[in-house]
XYZ file of C-alpha atoms in Angstrom:
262
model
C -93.681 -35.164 71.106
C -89.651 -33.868 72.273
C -87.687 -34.236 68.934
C -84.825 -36.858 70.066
C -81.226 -35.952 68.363
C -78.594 -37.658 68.644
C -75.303 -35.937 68.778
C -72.517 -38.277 67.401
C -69.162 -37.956 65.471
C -67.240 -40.823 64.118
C -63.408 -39.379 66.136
C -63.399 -38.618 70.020
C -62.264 -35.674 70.629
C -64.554 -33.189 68.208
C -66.439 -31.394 71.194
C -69.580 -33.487 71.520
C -70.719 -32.958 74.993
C -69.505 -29.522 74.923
C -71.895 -29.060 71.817
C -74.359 -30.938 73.509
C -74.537 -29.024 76.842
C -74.358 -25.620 75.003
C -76.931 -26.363 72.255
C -79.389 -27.531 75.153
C -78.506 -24.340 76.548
C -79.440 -21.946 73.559
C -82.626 -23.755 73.114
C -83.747 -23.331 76.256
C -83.048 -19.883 76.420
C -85.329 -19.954 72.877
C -88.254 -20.940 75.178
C -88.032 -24.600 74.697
C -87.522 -27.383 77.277
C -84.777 -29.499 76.842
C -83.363 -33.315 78.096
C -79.900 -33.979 77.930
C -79.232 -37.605 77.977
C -75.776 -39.087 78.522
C -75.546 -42.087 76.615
C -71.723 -42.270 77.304
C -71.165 -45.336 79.479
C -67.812 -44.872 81.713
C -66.834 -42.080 79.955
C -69.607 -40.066 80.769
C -68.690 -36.426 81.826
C -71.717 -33.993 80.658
C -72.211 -33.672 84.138
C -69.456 -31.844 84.547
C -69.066 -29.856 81.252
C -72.299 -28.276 82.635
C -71.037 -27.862 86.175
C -73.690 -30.027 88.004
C -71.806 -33.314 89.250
C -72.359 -32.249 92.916
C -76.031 -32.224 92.053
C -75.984 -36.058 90.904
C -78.078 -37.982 93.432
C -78.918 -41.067 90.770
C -78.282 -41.537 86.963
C -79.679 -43.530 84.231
C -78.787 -46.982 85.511
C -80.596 -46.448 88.668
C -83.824 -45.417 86.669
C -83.444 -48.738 84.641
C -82.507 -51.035 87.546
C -85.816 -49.301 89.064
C -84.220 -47.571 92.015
C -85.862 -44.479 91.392
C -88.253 -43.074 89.284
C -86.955 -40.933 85.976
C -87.767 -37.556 87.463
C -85.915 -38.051 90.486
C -82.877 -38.437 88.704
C -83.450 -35.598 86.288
C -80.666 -32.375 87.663
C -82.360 -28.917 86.556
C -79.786 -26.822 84.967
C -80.605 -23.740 86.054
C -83.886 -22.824 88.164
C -85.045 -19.958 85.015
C -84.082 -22.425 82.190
C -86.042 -25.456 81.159
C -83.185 -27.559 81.006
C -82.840 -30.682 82.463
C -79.657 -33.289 82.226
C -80.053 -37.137 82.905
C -76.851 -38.113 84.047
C -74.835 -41.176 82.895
C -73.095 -44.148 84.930
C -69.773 -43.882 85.700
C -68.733 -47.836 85.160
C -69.030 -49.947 82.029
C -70.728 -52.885 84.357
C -74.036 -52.446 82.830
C -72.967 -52.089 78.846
C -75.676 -54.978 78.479
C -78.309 -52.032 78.638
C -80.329 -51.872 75.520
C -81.041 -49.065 73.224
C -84.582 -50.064 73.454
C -84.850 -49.656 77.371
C -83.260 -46.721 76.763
C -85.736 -45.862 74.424
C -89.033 -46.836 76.374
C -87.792 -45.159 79.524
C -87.414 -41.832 77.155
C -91.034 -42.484 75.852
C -92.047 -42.414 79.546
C -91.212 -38.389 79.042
C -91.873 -37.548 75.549
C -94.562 -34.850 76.420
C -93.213 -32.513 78.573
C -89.862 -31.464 76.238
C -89.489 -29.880 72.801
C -86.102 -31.635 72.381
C -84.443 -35.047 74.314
C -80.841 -34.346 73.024
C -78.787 -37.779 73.891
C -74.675 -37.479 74.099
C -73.267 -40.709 72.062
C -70.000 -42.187 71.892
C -67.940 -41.427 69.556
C -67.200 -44.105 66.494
C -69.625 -46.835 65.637
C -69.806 -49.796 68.255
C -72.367 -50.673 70.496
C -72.168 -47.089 72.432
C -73.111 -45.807 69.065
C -75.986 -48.102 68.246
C -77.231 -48.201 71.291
C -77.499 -44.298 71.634
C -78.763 -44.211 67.970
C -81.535 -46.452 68.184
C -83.492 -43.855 70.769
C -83.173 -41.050 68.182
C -85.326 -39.822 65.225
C -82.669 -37.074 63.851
C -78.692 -37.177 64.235
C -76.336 -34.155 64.228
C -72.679 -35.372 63.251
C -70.272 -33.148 64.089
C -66.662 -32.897 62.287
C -63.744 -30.812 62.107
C -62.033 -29.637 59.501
C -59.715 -32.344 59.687
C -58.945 -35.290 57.468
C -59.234 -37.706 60.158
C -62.659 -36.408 61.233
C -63.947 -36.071 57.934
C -63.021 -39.567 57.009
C -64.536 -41.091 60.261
C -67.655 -38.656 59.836
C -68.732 -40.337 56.463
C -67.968 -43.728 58.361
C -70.625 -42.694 60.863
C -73.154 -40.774 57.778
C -73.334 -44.308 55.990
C -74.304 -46.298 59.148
C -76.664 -43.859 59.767
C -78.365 -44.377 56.431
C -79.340 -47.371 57.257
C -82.008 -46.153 60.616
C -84.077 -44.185 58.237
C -83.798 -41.140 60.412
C -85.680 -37.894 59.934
C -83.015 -35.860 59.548
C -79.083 -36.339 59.782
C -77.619 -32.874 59.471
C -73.770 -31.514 60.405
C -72.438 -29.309 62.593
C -68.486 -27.911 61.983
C -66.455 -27.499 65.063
C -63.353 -25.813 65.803
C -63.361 -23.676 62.693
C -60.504 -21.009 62.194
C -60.990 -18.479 60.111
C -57.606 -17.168 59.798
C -56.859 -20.530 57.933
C -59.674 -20.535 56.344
C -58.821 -16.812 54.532
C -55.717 -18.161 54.080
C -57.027 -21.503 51.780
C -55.089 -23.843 55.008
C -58.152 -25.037 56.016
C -61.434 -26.720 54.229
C -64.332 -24.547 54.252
C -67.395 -26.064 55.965
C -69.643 -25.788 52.838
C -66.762 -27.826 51.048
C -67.024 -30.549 54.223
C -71.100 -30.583 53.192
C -69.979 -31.581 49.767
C -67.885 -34.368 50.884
C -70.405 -35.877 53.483
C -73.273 -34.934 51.515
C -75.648 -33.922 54.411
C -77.144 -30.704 55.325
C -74.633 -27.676 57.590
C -76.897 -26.510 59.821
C -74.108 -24.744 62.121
C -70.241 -23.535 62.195
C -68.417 -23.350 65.662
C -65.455 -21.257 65.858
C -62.270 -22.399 67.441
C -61.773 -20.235 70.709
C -60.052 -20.401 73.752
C -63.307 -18.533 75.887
C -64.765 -22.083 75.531
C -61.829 -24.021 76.715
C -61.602 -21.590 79.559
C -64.835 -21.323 80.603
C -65.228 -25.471 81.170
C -67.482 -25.625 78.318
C -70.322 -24.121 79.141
C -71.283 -20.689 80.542
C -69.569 -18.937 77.377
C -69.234 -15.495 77.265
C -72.101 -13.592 75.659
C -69.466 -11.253 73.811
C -68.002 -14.411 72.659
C -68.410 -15.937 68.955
C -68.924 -19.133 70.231
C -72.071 -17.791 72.246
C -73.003 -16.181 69.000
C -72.300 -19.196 66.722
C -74.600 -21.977 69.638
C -77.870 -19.127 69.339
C -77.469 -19.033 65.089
C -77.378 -23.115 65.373
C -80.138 -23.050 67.862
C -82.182 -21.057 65.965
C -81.400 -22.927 62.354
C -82.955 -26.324 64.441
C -85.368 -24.644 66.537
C -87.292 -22.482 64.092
C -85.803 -23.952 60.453
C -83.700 -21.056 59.555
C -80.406 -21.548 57.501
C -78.270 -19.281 58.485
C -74.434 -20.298 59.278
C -71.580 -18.506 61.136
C -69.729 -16.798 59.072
C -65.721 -17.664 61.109
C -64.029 -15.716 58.372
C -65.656 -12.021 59.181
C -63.669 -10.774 61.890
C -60.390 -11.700 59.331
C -61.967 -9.998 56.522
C -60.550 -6.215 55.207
C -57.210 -4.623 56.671
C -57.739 -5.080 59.787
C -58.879 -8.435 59.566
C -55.541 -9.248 57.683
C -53.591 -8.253 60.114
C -55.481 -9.650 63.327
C -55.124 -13.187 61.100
C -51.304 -12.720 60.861
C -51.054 -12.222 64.777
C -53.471 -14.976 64.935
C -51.231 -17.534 62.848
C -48.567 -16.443 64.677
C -49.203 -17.713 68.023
């Protein structure tokens, strides 16, 4: 049975669907075959973080409005990865869509992936629940803002209450320069506050913004941080990206001054 996670935050704006597309990336390059679910009514866009919207032929309401069968509207990512994406609607006229259809249309293809990864709304309204409801595990992601933090622990304590498997964190848009520099929480401080488990730091870079999202430099830390996350989910190690190395001795110092500087 495909381990369903959720991928939610309780602010827009975090880097969900970019997480999303490049986690289901790294796992897939780990051997494993992924889903990618959109559960983001009308403001749906993993499609195009991933670079496949020309490939979108139907989407998730045509599957439930029984215009197609679920495989035909699967888009392969790439023909030597396992990774598929189920595409979202772009319109908010069928909001009345159930998390449990959702859910028994997902059942329909539990046993041929290792992971159904679903792309929620952000805060906690019916998006949320609805997107929720399908899952057995939730990754929250935060950054280390105030504002995110707050509305993260908003999200942890609804959580609580669908008995999940697992609800674990994820750290976005780290900086180490301001993290050396005690301007920034460390992500090990943001576990304390939320009280669930880091299972991965993401550094803030501009390769990611550049590159669209996805297809991420392999020199990159970003590329590095997604495979250390990958494998902390995939085979249950606990290692986290360490954003403060490259800041670290003299030359470290100074690349953070340039770095604060810009």
């Amino acid at each position: 049975m495909a381990r369903k996670i959720v991928i939610t935050s309780g602010k827009g704006g975090v880097g969900k669907t970019t997480i999303t597309a490049n986690l289901g990336i790294a796992l897939s390059e780990l051997g494993a075959k992924v889903l990618l679910v959109d559960i983001d009514f009308g403001l749906n866009n993993l499609d195009v973080v991933l670079g496949l919207e020309n490939k979108v032929c139907y989407d998730i309401s045509d599957v439930l409005s029984c215009r197609c069968r679920l495989k035909q509207a699967l888009v392969k990512y790439d023909e030597k990865k396992s990774l598929y994406i189920l595409p979202s609607l772009n319109s908010t006229s069928m909001c009345s869509i159930s998390g449990q259809s959702i859910k028994l249309m997902l059942e329909s293809v539990d046993m041929l992936f290792d992971y159904i990864i679903l792309d929620c709304p952000a805060g906690i309204d019916v998006g949320f629940h609805r997107a929720v409801s399908c899952a057995n595990q939730a990754i929250v992601v935060a950054t280390p803002n105030l504002t995110s933090i707050r509305d993260a622990d908003k999200v942890v304590s609804v959580l609580k209450s669908y008995r999940l498997d697992a609800v674990n964190l994820v750290v976005n848009r780290a900086r180490g320069d301001l993290i050396m520099s005690e301007k920034m929480l460390l992500p090990f401080d943001i576990e304390d506050i939320l009280k669930i488990k880091l299972i991965g730091v993401l550094p803030e870079e501009d390769v990611v913004f550049l590159s669209s999202g996805y297809r991420i430099s392999k020199k990159s830390e970003s590329f590095k941080a997604f495979k250390i996350l990958a494998n902390n989910l995939h085979m249950g190690k606990s290692k986290i990206f360490d954003a403060t190395k490259k800041y670290s001795g003299f030359f470290g110092s100074i690349r953070g001054s340039i770095k604060r500087r810009v």
